[in-house]
CSV table of C-alpha atoms (C1' of nucleotides) in Angstrom, one decimal:
chain,number,residue,atom,x,y,z
A,1,MET,CA,25.2,-13.5,17.0
A,2,ALA,CA,25.7,-17.1,15.9
A,3,GLU,CA,22.2,-17.8,14.8
A,4,LYS,CA,21.3,-21.1,13.3
A,5,LYS,CA,22.0,-20.9,9.7
A,6,ARG,CA,19.3,-23.3,8.7
A,7,ASN,CA,17.5,-23.5,5.4
A,8,ARG,CA,15.1,-20.7,6.0
A,9,ASP,CA,16.2,-17.7,8.0
A,10,LEU,CA,13.1,-15.9,9.2
A,11,SER,CA,14.1,-14.5,12.5
A,12,GLY,CA,13.9,-10.8,12.2
A,13,GLU,CA,15.7,-10.4,8.9
A,14,ASP,CA,14.1,-8.7,6.0
A,15,LEU,CA,10.4,-9.5,6.0
A,16,PRO,CA,8.1,-9.3,3.0
A,17,GLU,CA,6.6,-5.8,2.6
A,18,LYS,CA,3.1,-7.1,3.1
A,19,THR,CA,3.9,-9.0,6.2
A,20,ILE,CA,5.3,-5.9,7.9
A,21,GLY,CA,2.0,-4.2,7.2
A,22,ARG,CA,-0.1,-7.0,8.6
A,23,LEU,CA,2.1,-7.3,11.7
A,24,SER,CA,1.5,-3.6,12.4
A,25,PHE,CA,-2.2,-4.2,12.2
A,26,TYR,CA,-2.1,-7.4,14.3
A,27,ARG,CA,-0.4,-5.4,17.0
A,28,ARG,CA,-3.1,-2.8,17.3
A,29,THR,CA,-5.8,-5.4,17.1
A,30,LEU,CA,-4.1,-7.4,19.8
A,31,GLN,CA,-3.7,-4.3,22.0
A,32,ARG,CA,-7.4,-3.7,21.8
A,33,LEU,CA,-8.1,-7.4,22.6
A,34,LEU,CA,-5.7,-7.2,25.6
A,35,GLU,CA,-7.6,-4.2,27.0
A,36,GLU,CA,-10.7,-6.2,26.7
A,37,GLY,CA,-9.1,-8.8,28.9
A,38,ARG,CA,-8.1,-11.3,26.3
A,39,GLU,CA,-4.9,-13.2,27.2
A,40,ARG,CA,-4.5,-15.9,24.6
A,41,ILE,CA,-5.6,-16.2,21.0
A,42,TYR,CA,-5.7,-18.8,18.2
A,43,SER,CA,-4.5,-18.1,14.7
A,44,HIS,CA,-8.0,-18.8,13.4
A,45,GLU,CA,-9.5,-16.2,15.8
A,46,LEU,CA,-7.0,-13.5,14.9
A,47,ALA,CA,-7.5,-14.3,11.2
A,48,GLU,CA,-11.2,-13.9,11.6
A,49,ILE,CA,-10.8,-10.6,13.2
A,50,CYS,CA,-8.3,-9.3,10.7
A,51,GLY,CA,-10.1,-10.6,7.7
A,52,ASN,CA,-7.5,-13.1,6.5
A,53,THR,CA,-6.6,-16.8,6.9
A,54,PRO,CA,-5.2,-18.8,9.8
A,55,ALA,CA,-2.3,-20.0,7.6
A,56,GLN,CA,-1.5,-16.4,6.8
A,57,VAL,CA,-1.5,-15.4,10.4
A,58,ARG,CA,0.7,-18.3,11.4
A,59,ARG,CA,3.1,-17.6,8.6
A,60,ASP,CA,3.3,-13.9,9.5
A,61,LEU,CA,3.9,-14.7,13.2
A,62,MET,CA,6.8,-16.9,12.4
A,63,ALA,CA,8.7,-13.7,12.0
A,64,VAL,CA,8.1,-12.8,15.6
A,65,ARG,CA,9.7,-16.0,16.8
A,66,ASN,CA,7.7,-15.9,19.9
A,67,GLU,CA,8.2,-19.3,21.4
A,68,GLY,CA,5.8,-20.1,24.1
A,69,SER,CA,3.0,-21.1,21.8
A,70,THR,CA,1.4,-24.1,23.3
A,71,ARG,CA,-1.8,-25.7,22.2
A,72,LYS,CA,-3.7,-23.0,23.9
A,73,GLY,CA,-2.9,-20.5,21.2
A,74,TYR,CA,-0.6,-17.5,21.3
A,75,ASP,CA,0.0,-15.4,24.4
A,76,VAL,CA,-1.4,-12.0,23.5
A,77,THR,CA,1.0,-10.0,25.7
A,78,MET,CA,4.0,-11.8,24.3
A,79,LEU,CA,2.9,-11.2,20.7
A,80,ILE,CA,2.4,-7.6,21.3
A,81,GLN,CA,5.8,-7.3,22.9
A,82,GLY,CA,7.5,-9.3,20.1
A,83,ILE,CA,5.9,-7.1,17.4
A,84,SER,CA,6.6,-3.9,19.2
A,85,GLU,CA,10.3,-4.6,19.3
A,86,MET,CA,10.3,-4.7,15.5
A,87,PHE,CA,8.8,-1.3,15.2
A,88,GLU,CA,11.0,0.5,17.7
A,89,PHE,CA,13.1,3.2,16.2
A,90,PRO,CA,16.8,3.3,17.2
A,91,ILE,CA,17.1,4.9,20.5
A,92,GLY,CA,17.7,8.6,20.5
A,93,LYS,CA,16.6,9.0,16.9
A,94,LYS,CA,13.7,11.3,16.4
A,95,ILE,CA,11.0,11.8,13.7
A,96,VAL,CA,10.5,15.2,12.1
A,97,LEU,CA,7.7,16.4,9.9
A,98,ILE,CA,8.4,18.7,7.0
A,99,GLY,CA,5.6,20.6,5.4
A,100,VAL,CA,2.8,21.9,7.5
A,101,GLY,CA,0.1,22.0,4.8
A,102,ASN,CA,-3.3,20.3,5.2
A,103,LEU,CA,-1.9,16.8,5.3
A,104,GLY,CA,1.0,17.7,7.5
A,105,ARG,CA,-1.3,19.3,10.0
A,106,ALA,CA,-3.5,16.3,9.9
A,107,LEU,CA,-0.6,14.0,10.7
A,108,MET,CA,0.6,16.3,13.5
A,109,ALA,CA,-2.8,16.1,15.1
A,110,PHE,CA,-3.1,12.4,14.5
A,111,PHE,CA,0.2,11.6,16.2
A,112,ASN,CA,-0.2,14.3,18.9
A,113,ARG,CA,-2.2,11.8,20.9
A,114,ARG,CA,-0.8,8.9,22.7
A,115,ARG,CA,-0.1,6.9,19.6
A,116,PRO,CA,2.0,4.0,20.7
A,117,GLY,CA,5.6,4.7,20.0
A,118,ILE,CA,5.2,7.3,17.3
A,119,VAL,CA,6.1,10.8,18.3
A,120,ILE,CA,6.8,13.7,15.9
A,121,SER,CA,9.6,15.5,17.5
A,122,ASP,CA,9.7,18.7,15.4
A,123,CYS,CA,8.0,20.4,12.5
A,124,PHE,CA,9.4,22.4,9.7
A,125,ASP,CA,8.2,24.3,6.7
A,126,VAL,CA,9.7,25.9,3.7
A,127,ASP,CA,7.2,28.7,3.6
A,128,PRO,CA,8.3,31.6,5.9
A,129,LYS,CA,4.7,32.6,6.4
A,130,LYS,CA,3.9,29.4,8.2
A,131,THR,CA,6.9,29.6,10.5
A,132,LYS,CA,5.6,32.7,12.2
A,133,LYS,CA,2.7,31.3,14.1
A,134,LYS,CA,2.3,28.2,16.2
A,135,ILE,CA,0.3,25.4,14.8
A,136,LEU,CA,-1.5,23.0,17.1
A,137,GLY,CA,0.5,24.4,19.9
A,138,ARG,CA,3.8,23.7,18.3
A,139,ARG,CA,6.4,26.0,16.9
A,140,ILE,CA,7.1,25.5,13.2
A,141,HIS,CA,10.7,25.9,12.3
A,142,PRO,CA,11.9,27.4,9.1
A,143,MET,CA,13.9,25.0,6.9
A,144,LYS,CA,17.0,27.1,7.1
A,145,GLU,CA,17.3,26.1,10.7
A,146,PHE,CA,17.1,22.4,9.9
A,147,SER,CA,20.8,21.9,10.0
A,148,ARG,CA,21.3,23.5,13.4
A,149,ILE,CA,18.3,21.7,15.1
A,150,ALA,CA,19.1,18.4,13.5
A,151,ALA,CA,22.6,18.5,14.9
A,152,GLU,CA,21.2,19.1,18.3
A,153,LYS,CA,18.3,16.7,18.3
A,154,GLN,CA,19.5,13.8,16.2
A,155,PHE,CA,16.7,13.3,13.7
A,156,GLY,CA,16.6,9.9,12.0
A,157,MET,CA,13.4,9.8,10.0
A,158,ALA,CA,11.4,12.5,8.2
A,159,VAL,CA,7.8,12.7,7.1
A,160,LEU,CA,7.6,14.7,3.8
A,161,THR,CA,4.4,16.6,3.0
A,162,VAL,CA,5.8,19.6,1.1
A,163,PRO,CA,4.7,20.8,-2.3
A,164,ALA,CA,5.9,18.7,-5.2
A,165,SER,CA,8.2,21.3,-6.5
A,166,GLU,CA,10.1,21.4,-3.2
A,167,ALA,CA,10.3,17.7,-2.5
A,168,GLN,CA,13.6,16.8,-4.1
A,169,GLY,CA,15.4,19.9,-2.8
A,170,VAL,CA,14.2,19.2,0.8
A,171,ALA,CA,15.1,15.6,0.4
A,172,ASP,CA,18.6,16.5,-0.6
A,173,GLN,CA,18.9,18.8,2.3
A,174,ILE,CA,17.7,16.5,5.0
A,175,VAL,CA,19.7,13.5,3.8
A,176,GLU,CA,22.7,15.7,4.0
A,177,GLU,CA,21.9,16.2,7.7
A,178,GLY,CA,21.7,12.5,8.5
A,179,ILE,CA,18.1,11.5,7.8
A,180,VAL,CA,18.0,7.8,6.8
A,181,GLY,CA,14.3,7.1,6.4
A,182,ILE,CA,11.7,9.2,4.6
A,183,LEU,CA,8.0,8.7,4.6
A,184,ASN,CA,7.1,10.5,1.4
A,185,PHE,CA,3.6,11.8,0.8
A,186,VAL,CA,4.7,13.8,-2.3
A,187,PRO,CA,3.8,12.2,-5.6
A,188,VAL,CA,7.4,12.5,-6.9
A,189,THR,CA,10.1,9.9,-7.2
A,190,LEU,CA,12.8,11.0,-4.8
A,191,ARG,CA,16.5,10.5,-5.7
A,192,VAL,CA,18.4,9.5,-2.6
A,193,PRO,CA,21.7,7.8,-1.7
A,194,PRO,CA,21.4,4.0,-1.3
A,195,TRP,CA,21.6,4.1,2.5
A,196,VAL,CA,18.4,6.1,2.7
A,197,VAL,CA,15.0,4.3,2.7
A,198,VAL,CA,12.0,6.0,1.1
A,199,GLU,CA,8.5,4.8,1.6
A,200,ASP,CA,5.9,6.4,-0.7
A,201,VAL,CA,2.3,7.1,0.1
A,202,ASP,CA,0.2,8.6,-2.5
A,203,MET,CA,-3.3,9.7,-1.6
A,204,THR,CA,-4.5,10.4,-5.1
A,205,MET,CA,-3.4,6.9,-6.1
A,206,MET,CA,-5.4,5.4,-3.3
A,207,PHE,CA,-8.6,7.2,-4.4
A,208,GLU,CA,-8.0,6.2,-7.9
A,209,ARG,CA,-7.4,2.6,-7.0
A,210,THR,CA,-10.6,2.4,-5.1
A,211,ILE,CA,-12.5,4.1,-7.9
A,212,TYR,CA,-11.1,1.6,-10.4
A,213,ARG,CA,-11.7,-1.4,-8.3
A,214,THR,CA,-15.3,-0.4,-7.4
A,215,HIS,CA,-16.1,0.3,-11.0
A,216,GLN,CA,-14.6,-3.0,-12.2
A,217,HIS,CA,-16.4,-4.9,-9.5
A,218,LEU,CA,-19.7,-3.4,-10.5
A,219,LEU,CA,-19.2,-4.4,-14.1
A,220,SER,CA,-17.8,-7.8,-13.7
A,221,GLY,CA,-19.2,-9.3,-10.6
A,222,PRO,CA,-22.7,-8.2,-9.6
A,223,ASN,CA,-23.6,-12.0,-9.5
A,224,LYS,CA,-21.4,-12.9,-6.6
B,1,MET,CA,-14.0,-28.3,-12.5
B,2,ALA,CA,-14.9,-24.8,-13.5
B,3,GLU,CA,-12.3,-24.2,-16.2
B,4,LYS,CA,-11.9,-20.4,-16.3
B,5,LYS,CA,-8.5,-20.1,-17.7
B,6,ARG,CA,-8.8,-17.1,-19.9
B,7,ASN,CA,-5.2,-17.1,-21.1
B,8,ARG,CA,-4.9,-13.4,-21.9
B,9,ASP,CA,-6.9,-10.8,-20.3
B,10,LEU,CA,-9.0,-8.7,-22.6
B,11,SER,CA,-8.0,-5.1,-22.5
B,12,GLY,CA,-9.1,-3.4,-19.4
B,13,GLU,CA,-10.3,-6.4,-17.4
B,14,ASP,CA,-9.0,-7.0,-13.9
B,15,LEU,CA,-5.5,-5.6,-13.5
B,16,PRO,CA,-3.0,-6.5,-10.9
B,17,GLU,CA,-3.3,-4.3,-7.8
B,18,LYS,CA,0.2,-2.9,-8.1
B,19,THR,CA,-0.3,-2.0,-11.8
B,20,ILE,CA,-3.3,0.1,-11.0
B,21,GLY,CA,-1.3,2.1,-8.5
B,22,ARG,CA,1.5,2.7,-11.0
B,23,LEU,CA,-0.9,3.7,-13.8
B,24,SER,CA,-2.3,6.3,-11.5
B,25,PHE,CA,1.2,7.6,-10.9
B,26,TYR,CA,2.1,7.5,-14.6
B,27,ARG,CA,-0.8,9.6,-15.4
B,28,ARG,CA,0.1,12.4,-13.1
B,29,THR,CA,3.7,12.3,-14.2
B,30,LEU,CA,2.6,12.4,-17.9
B,31,GLN,CA,0.3,15.2,-17.2
B,32,ARG,CA,3.1,17.2,-15.8
B,33,LEU,CA,5.3,16.3,-18.8
B,34,LEU,CA,2.6,17.3,-21.2
B,35,GLU,CA,2.3,20.7,-19.5
B,36,GLU,CA,6.1,21.1,-20.1
B,37,GLY,CA,5.5,20.5,-23.7
B,38,ARG,CA,6.4,16.9,-24.0
B,39,GLU,CA,4.4,15.1,-26.7
B,40,ARG,CA,6.0,11.6,-27.0
B,41,ILE,CA,7.9,9.5,-24.6
B,42,TYR,CA,9.8,6.2,-24.6
B,43,SER,CA,9.3,3.5,-22.0
B,44,HIS,CA,12.8,3.9,-20.7
B,45,GLU,CA,12.3,7.6,-20.2
B,46,LEU,CA,9.1,7.2,-18.2
B,47,ALA,CA,10.7,4.4,-16.3
B,48,GLU,CA,13.6,6.6,-15.4
B,49,ILE,CA,11.3,9.3,-14.1
B,50,CYS,CA,9.1,7.0,-12.2
B,51,GLY,CA,12.0,5.0,-10.7
B,52,ASN,CA,11.3,1.6,-12.2
B,53,THR,CA,12.3,-0.4,-15.3
B,54,PRO,CA,11.3,0.0,-19.0
B,55,ALA,CA,10.0,-3.6,-19.1
B,56,GLN,CA,7.7,-2.7,-16.2
B,57,VAL,CA,6.4,0.4,-17.9
B,58,ARG,CA,5.7,-1.5,-21.1
B,59,ARG,CA,4.0,-4.3,-19.3
B,60,ASP,CA,1.8,-1.9,-17.3
B,61,LEU,CA,0.9,0.1,-20.4
B,62,MET,CA,-0.3,-3.0,-22.2
B,63,ALA,CA,-3.4,-2.6,-20.0
B,64,VAL,CA,-4.1,0.7,-21.6
B,65,ARG,CA,-4.3,-0.8,-25.1
B,66,ASN,CA,-3.3,2.4,-26.6
B,67,GLU,CA,-2.5,1.5,-30.2
B,68,GLY,CA,-0.7,4.2,-32.0
B,69,SER,CA,2.7,3.5,-30.5
B,70,THR,CA,5.1,3.8,-33.3
B,71,ARG,CA,8.9,3.6,-33.0
B,72,LYS,CA,8.9,7.2,-31.7
B,73,GLY,CA,7.5,6.1,-28.3
B,74,TYR,CA,4.1,6.6,-26.8
B,75,ASP,CA,1.9,9.5,-27.5
B,76,VAL,CA,1.6,11.3,-24.2
B,77,THR,CA,-1.8,12.7,-24.7
B,78,MET,CA,-3.2,9.4,-25.8
B,79,LEU,CA,-1.7,7.7,-22.8
B,80,ILE,CA,-3.2,10.2,-20.4
B,81,GLN,CA,-6.5,9.8,-22.0
B,82,GLY,CA,-6.3,6.0,-22.0
B,83,ILE,CA,-5.4,5.9,-18.3
B,84,SER,CA,-8.0,8.5,-17.4
B,85,GLU,CA,-10.8,6.4,-18.8
B,86,MET,CA,-9.9,3.7,-16.3
B,87,PHE,CA,-10.2,6.0,-13.4
B,88,GLU,CA,-13.5,7.5,-14.2
B,89,PHE,CA,-16.2,6.9,-11.8
B,90,PRO,CA,-19.6,5.8,-13.2
B,91,ILE,CA,-21.4,8.9,-14.4
B,92,GLY,CA,-23.7,10.4,-11.9
B,93,LYS,CA,-22.2,8.6,-9.0
B,94,LYS,CA,-20.7,10.8,-6.3
B,95,ILE,CA,-18.1,10.5,-3.6
B,96,VAL,CA,-18.9,11.4,0.0
B,97,LEU,CA,-16.6,11.8,3.0
B,98,ILE,CA,-17.7,10.6,6.4
B,99,GLY,CA,-15.9,11.8,9.5
B,100,VAL,CA,-14.6,15.3,9.6
B,101,GLY,CA,-11.8,14.9,12.0
B,102,ASN,CA,-8.2,15.8,11.3
B,103,LEU,CA,-7.7,13.4,8.5
B,104,GLY,CA,-11.1,14.1,7.0
B,105,ARG,CA,-10.5,17.8,6.9
B,106,ALA,CA,-7.1,17.2,5.3
B,107,LEU,CA,-8.7,15.2,2.6
B,108,MET,CA,-11.4,17.8,2.1
B,109,ALA,CA,-8.8,20.5,1.6
B,110,PHE,CA,-6.6,18.2,-0.5
B,111,PHE,CA,-9.4,17.5,-3.0
B,112,ASN,CA,-11.0,20.9,-2.8
B,113,ARG,CA,-8.5,22.0,-5.4
B,114,ARG,CA,-8.7,21.1,-9.1
B,115,ARG,CA,-7.6,17.5,-8.6
B,116,PRO,CA,-8.4,15.9,-11.9
B,117,GLY,CA,-11.6,14.0,-11.6
B,118,ILE,CA,-11.8,13.5,-7.9
B,119,VAL,CA,-14.5,15.6,-6.3
B,120,ILE,CA,-15.9,15.1,-2.8
B,121,SER,CA,-19.6,15.8,-3.2
B,122,ASP,CA,-20.8,16.0,0.4
B,123,CYS,CA,-19.4,15.6,3.9
B,124,PHE,CA,-21.0,14.0,7.0
B,125,ASP,CA,-20.1,13.4,10.6
B,126,VAL,CA,-21.6,11.4,13.4
B,127,ASP,CA,-20.7,14.0,16.0
B,128,PRO,CA,-23.6,16.5,16.2
B,129,LYS,CA,-21.2,19.2,17.4
B,130,LYS,CA,-19.4,19.1,14.1
B,131,THR,CA,-22.5,19.5,12.0
B,132,LYS,CA,-23.3,22.9,13.4
B,133,LYS,CA,-20.6,24.9,11.7
B,134,LYS,CA,-19.3,25.0,8.2
B,135,ILE,CA,-15.8,23.6,7.7
B,136,LEU,CA,-13.7,24.8,4.8
B,137,GLY,CA,-16.7,26.6,3.5
B,138,ARG,CA,-18.8,23.4,3.4
B,139,ARG,CA,-21.8,22.4,5.3
B,140,ILE,CA,-21.3,19.2,7.3
B,141,HIS,CA,-24.4,17.0,7.3
B,142,PRO,CA,-25.3,14.9,10.3
B,143,MET,CA,-25.4,11.1,9.7
B,144,LYS,CA,-29.0,10.8,10.3
B,145,GLU,CA,-29.6,12.7,7.1
B,146,PHE,CA,-27.5,10.4,5.1
B,147,SER,CA,-30.4,8.4,3.8
B,148,ARG,CA,-32.3,11.4,2.5
B,149,ILE,CA,-29.4,13.1,0.9
B,150,ALA,CA,-28.1,9.8,-0.6
B,151,ALA,CA,-31.4,9.2,-2.3
B,152,GLU,CA,-31.3,12.6,-3.8
B,153,LYS,CA,-27.6,12.8,-4.9
B,154,GLN,CA,-26.8,9.2,-5.8
B,155,PHE,CA,-23.6,8.5,-3.8
B,156,GLY,CA,-21.5,5.7,-5.1
B,157,MET,CA,-18.3,5.8,-3.1
B,158,ALA,CA,-17.4,6.8,0.5
B,159,VAL,CA,-14.3,7.9,2.2
B,160,LEU,CA,-14.4,6.7,5.8
B,161,THR,CA,-12.4,8.7,8.5
B,162,VAL,CA,-14.6,8.2,11.5
B,163,PRO,CA,-13.4,6.9,15.0
B,164,ALA,CA,-12.8,3.2,15.1
B,165,SER,CA,-15.8,2.6,17.3
B,166,GLU,CA,-18.1,4.0,14.8
B,167,ALA,CA,-16.7,2.5,11.6
B,168,GLN,CA,-18.7,-0.7,11.3
B,169,GLY,CA,-21.9,1.0,12.2
B,170,VAL,CA,-21.4,3.7,9.6
B,171,ALA,CA,-20.3,1.1,7.0
B,172,ASP,CA,-23.6,-0.8,7.5
B,173,GLN,CA,-25.6,2.3,7.2
B,174,ILE,CA,-24.0,3.6,4.0
B,175,VAL,CA,-24.0,0.2,2.3
B,176,GLU,CA,-27.7,0.1,3.0
B,177,GLU,CA,-28.0,3.3,1.1
B,178,GLY,CA,-26.3,2.1,-2.0
B,179,ILE,CA,-22.6,2.8,-1.4
B,180,VAL,CA,-20.5,0.2,-3.4
B,181,GLY,CA,-16.9,1.4,-2.7
B,182,ILE,CA,-15.3,2.4,0.5
B,183,LEU,CA,-11.9,4.0,1.0
B,184,ASN,CA,-11.4,3.1,4.6
B,185,PHE,CA,-8.9,5.0,6.7
B,186,VAL,CA,-10.0,3.4,9.9
B,187,PRO,CA,-7.8,0.6,11.2
B,188,VAL,CA,-10.7,-1.9,11.5
B,189,THR,CA,-11.6,-4.8,9.3
B,190,LEU,CA,-15.0,-3.8,7.9
B,191,ARG,CA,-17.7,-6.5,7.2
B,192,VAL,CA,-19.5,-5.7,4.1
B,193,PRO,CA,-21.6,-7.6,1.5
B,194,PRO,CA,-19.7,-9.1,-1.4
B,195,TRP,CA,-20.8,-6.5,-3.9
B,196,VAL,CA,-19.0,-3.8,-1.9
B,197,VAL,CA,-15.3,-3.0,-2.4
B,198,VAL,CA,-13.2,-1.9,0.5
B,199,GLU,CA,-9.8,-0.4,0.2
B,200,ASP,CA,-7.9,0.0,3.4
B,201,VAL,CA,-5.4,2.8,4.2
B,202,ASP,CA,-3.7,2.7,7.5
B,203,MET,CA,-1.5,5.7,8.5
B,204,THR,CA,0.0,4.1,11.5
B,205,MET,CA,1.0,1.1,9.5
B,206,MET,CA,2.8,3.3,7.0
B,207,PHE,CA,4.8,4.9,9.7
B,208,GLU,CA,5.6,1.6,11.2
B,209,ARG,CA,6.6,0.1,7.9
B,210,THR,CA,9.0,3.0,7.3
B,211,ILE,CA,10.4,2.7,10.8
B,212,TYR,CA,11.0,-1.0,10.4
B,213,ARG,CA,12.5,-0.8,7.0
B,214,THR,CA,14.8,2.1,7.9
B,215,HIS,CA,16.0,0.3,11.0
B,216,GLN,CA,16.6,-2.9,9.1
B,217,HIS,CA,18.4,-1.1,6.4
B,218,LEU,CA,20.7,0.5,8.9
B,219,LEU,CA,21.5,-2.8,10.5
B,220,SER,CA,21.9,-5.0,7.4
B,221,GLY,CA,23.2,-2.8,4.6
B,222,PRO,CA,25.5,0.1,5.4
B,223,ASN,CA,27.9,-1.5,2.9
B,224,LYS,CA,25.6,-1.1,0.0
C,1,DT,C1',18.3,0.4,-36.2
C,2,DC,C1',15.9,1.0,-32.0
C,3,DG,C1',11.9,0.6,-29.3
C,4,DT,C1',7.6,-2.0,-28.5
C,5,DG,C1',4.9,-6.0,-27.3
C,6,DT,C1',5.0,-10.3,-25.3
C,7,DG,C1',6.1,-15.5,-24.5
C,8,DA,C1',8.9,-17.5,-21.1
C,9,DA,C1',11.7,-17.7,-17.1
C,10,DG,C1',12.4,-16.1,-12.6
C,11,DT,C1',11.1,-14.2,-7.9
C,12,DA,C1',7.9,-12.9,-4.2
C,13,DG,C1',4.0,-13.9,-1.6
C,14,DT,C1',0.0,-17.2,-0.3
C,15,DT,C1',-2.3,-21.4,0.7
C,16,DC,C1',-2.3,-26.3,1.4
C,17,DA,C1',-1.7,-30.2,4.1
C,18,DC,C1',0.3,-32.7,7.4
C,19,DA,C1',3.8,-34.0,11.2
C,20,DG,C1',4.4,-33.3,15.9
C,21,DC,C1',3.5,-31.7,20.4
C,22,DA,C1',0.8,-30.7,24.8
D,1,DT,C1',-7.5,-34.1,20.0
D,2,DG,C1',-6.7,-29.6,18.1
D,3,DC,C1',-3.5,-26.4,17.3
D,4,DT,C1',1.1,-24.7,15.7
D,5,DG,C1',5.0,-24.6,12.6
D,6,DT,C1',6.5,-25.5,8.1
D,7,DG,C1',8.0,-28.0,3.6
D,8,DA,C1',5.8,-28.0,-0.7
D,9,DA,C1',2.6,-26.5,-4.1
D,10,DC,C1',0.5,-22.8,-6.0
D,11,DT,C1',-0.5,-18.0,-7.5
D,12,DA,C1',0.8,-13.2,-8.5
D,13,DC,C1',4.0,-10.2,-10.0
D,14,DT,C1',8.5,-8.8,-12.3
D,15,DT,C1',12.2,-9.2,-15.4
D,16,DC,C1',14.5,-11.2,-19.4
D,17,DA,C1',15.2,-11.6,-24.1
D,18,DC,C1',13.9,-11.6,-28.6
D,19,DA,C1',10.7,-11.3,-32.9
D,20,DC,C1',8.6,-7.7,-35.2
D,21,DG,C1',7.7,-3.3,-37.4
D,22,DA,C1',8.5,1.6,-38.7
DNA sequence: TCGTGTGAAGTAGTTCACAGCA
DNA sequence: TGCTGTGAACTACTTCACACGA
């Protein structure tokens, strides 16, 4: 536990938001490169592939504290392993999905495949009509069974894709049952206790941001 | 040497990335409030609802140059209108979706409804099997018809949800046909000419970021 | 009096530039 | 020699705090 309490403490503490995102992307990129037989890589090569700068890559990778980086660049396998450790969910904690609408189903299908490390353990819905049939080969549980099943299966994180009007109610309910991380696709600001992490993803916002930026870019910079 | 220090941005020039996102969210929030009969709002109220600070709200709204803000707060209708103008896509330019997999279908369904201002005009897929049948009541065009249909319909922006292996090829093709904005859901860094805007959205990254932050939060701050 | 608009101060994230190692 | 790791400088974003106006 006695880490070196030097000036800068970068080893695996709280990383910048942006860095976390890039590390996730580096990992998948590296995984692909590894499959293609690549064993070592320079910061400038990874930067080129990922569309950023060598300095950025090196700075990001400081968080991985990988050692073993000689003048022959980084060891791809080691890097992947280092990053993977950061994205591992506490053992025994599972991920649930709540809300089997369009987006929910898309996410189910998306992570049904062999996505590295991300497995959706169970699916729920507030709408009783949806809980009758199986969807994508999975049984959809009604929300009123959440408590029972949560106790049994130890859920840690939830993906929320319910209608806006239901979001806060569902959030309250699942937090009650021990959920500590929420990936929230609902465009509503959730109120949760301080020990719960909420990460918001807003599809409409993403469309609008692209529209704005494209429009702006057309107006201001057709020269470059 | 090039001294381009425009002290203050003129209203509606290039906004900070983050601000654009929040404005999009403010708009939808305000729309809801308006429907509930709300006509005026203070920065501290909007901040409360959106989970940020009054100073942040005021700073963001400076971009909207709304005038008319008396001591009775902002005029909700005016604000909505002001923000809406920013997110309007150039008249006559349409949005297409390419790749009708799970995610593509979810987005189709999502924006099929009366989402304000966002309409997906046409859908394409590289896979000939998908272009036989209608999906969600819409015909799916094969990519080889892109050129013809694009010329006819004037596409401006594309949503990309194709397999990773196809992404760059499709990007090249659509840029050729006049697409200037891409909302890219494929975890690949696209190479495009400088006049094209690419906005990346990476689902896996979002999961992993939530996982990381939740994990970290559990470790470091159960006290707070 | 109370909220907005905004310089100015503060914080987070990025890039530079160079020492040091293999 | 050519790359990594990293202080230091820089840029982008957020928050503070206060003058101003209804």
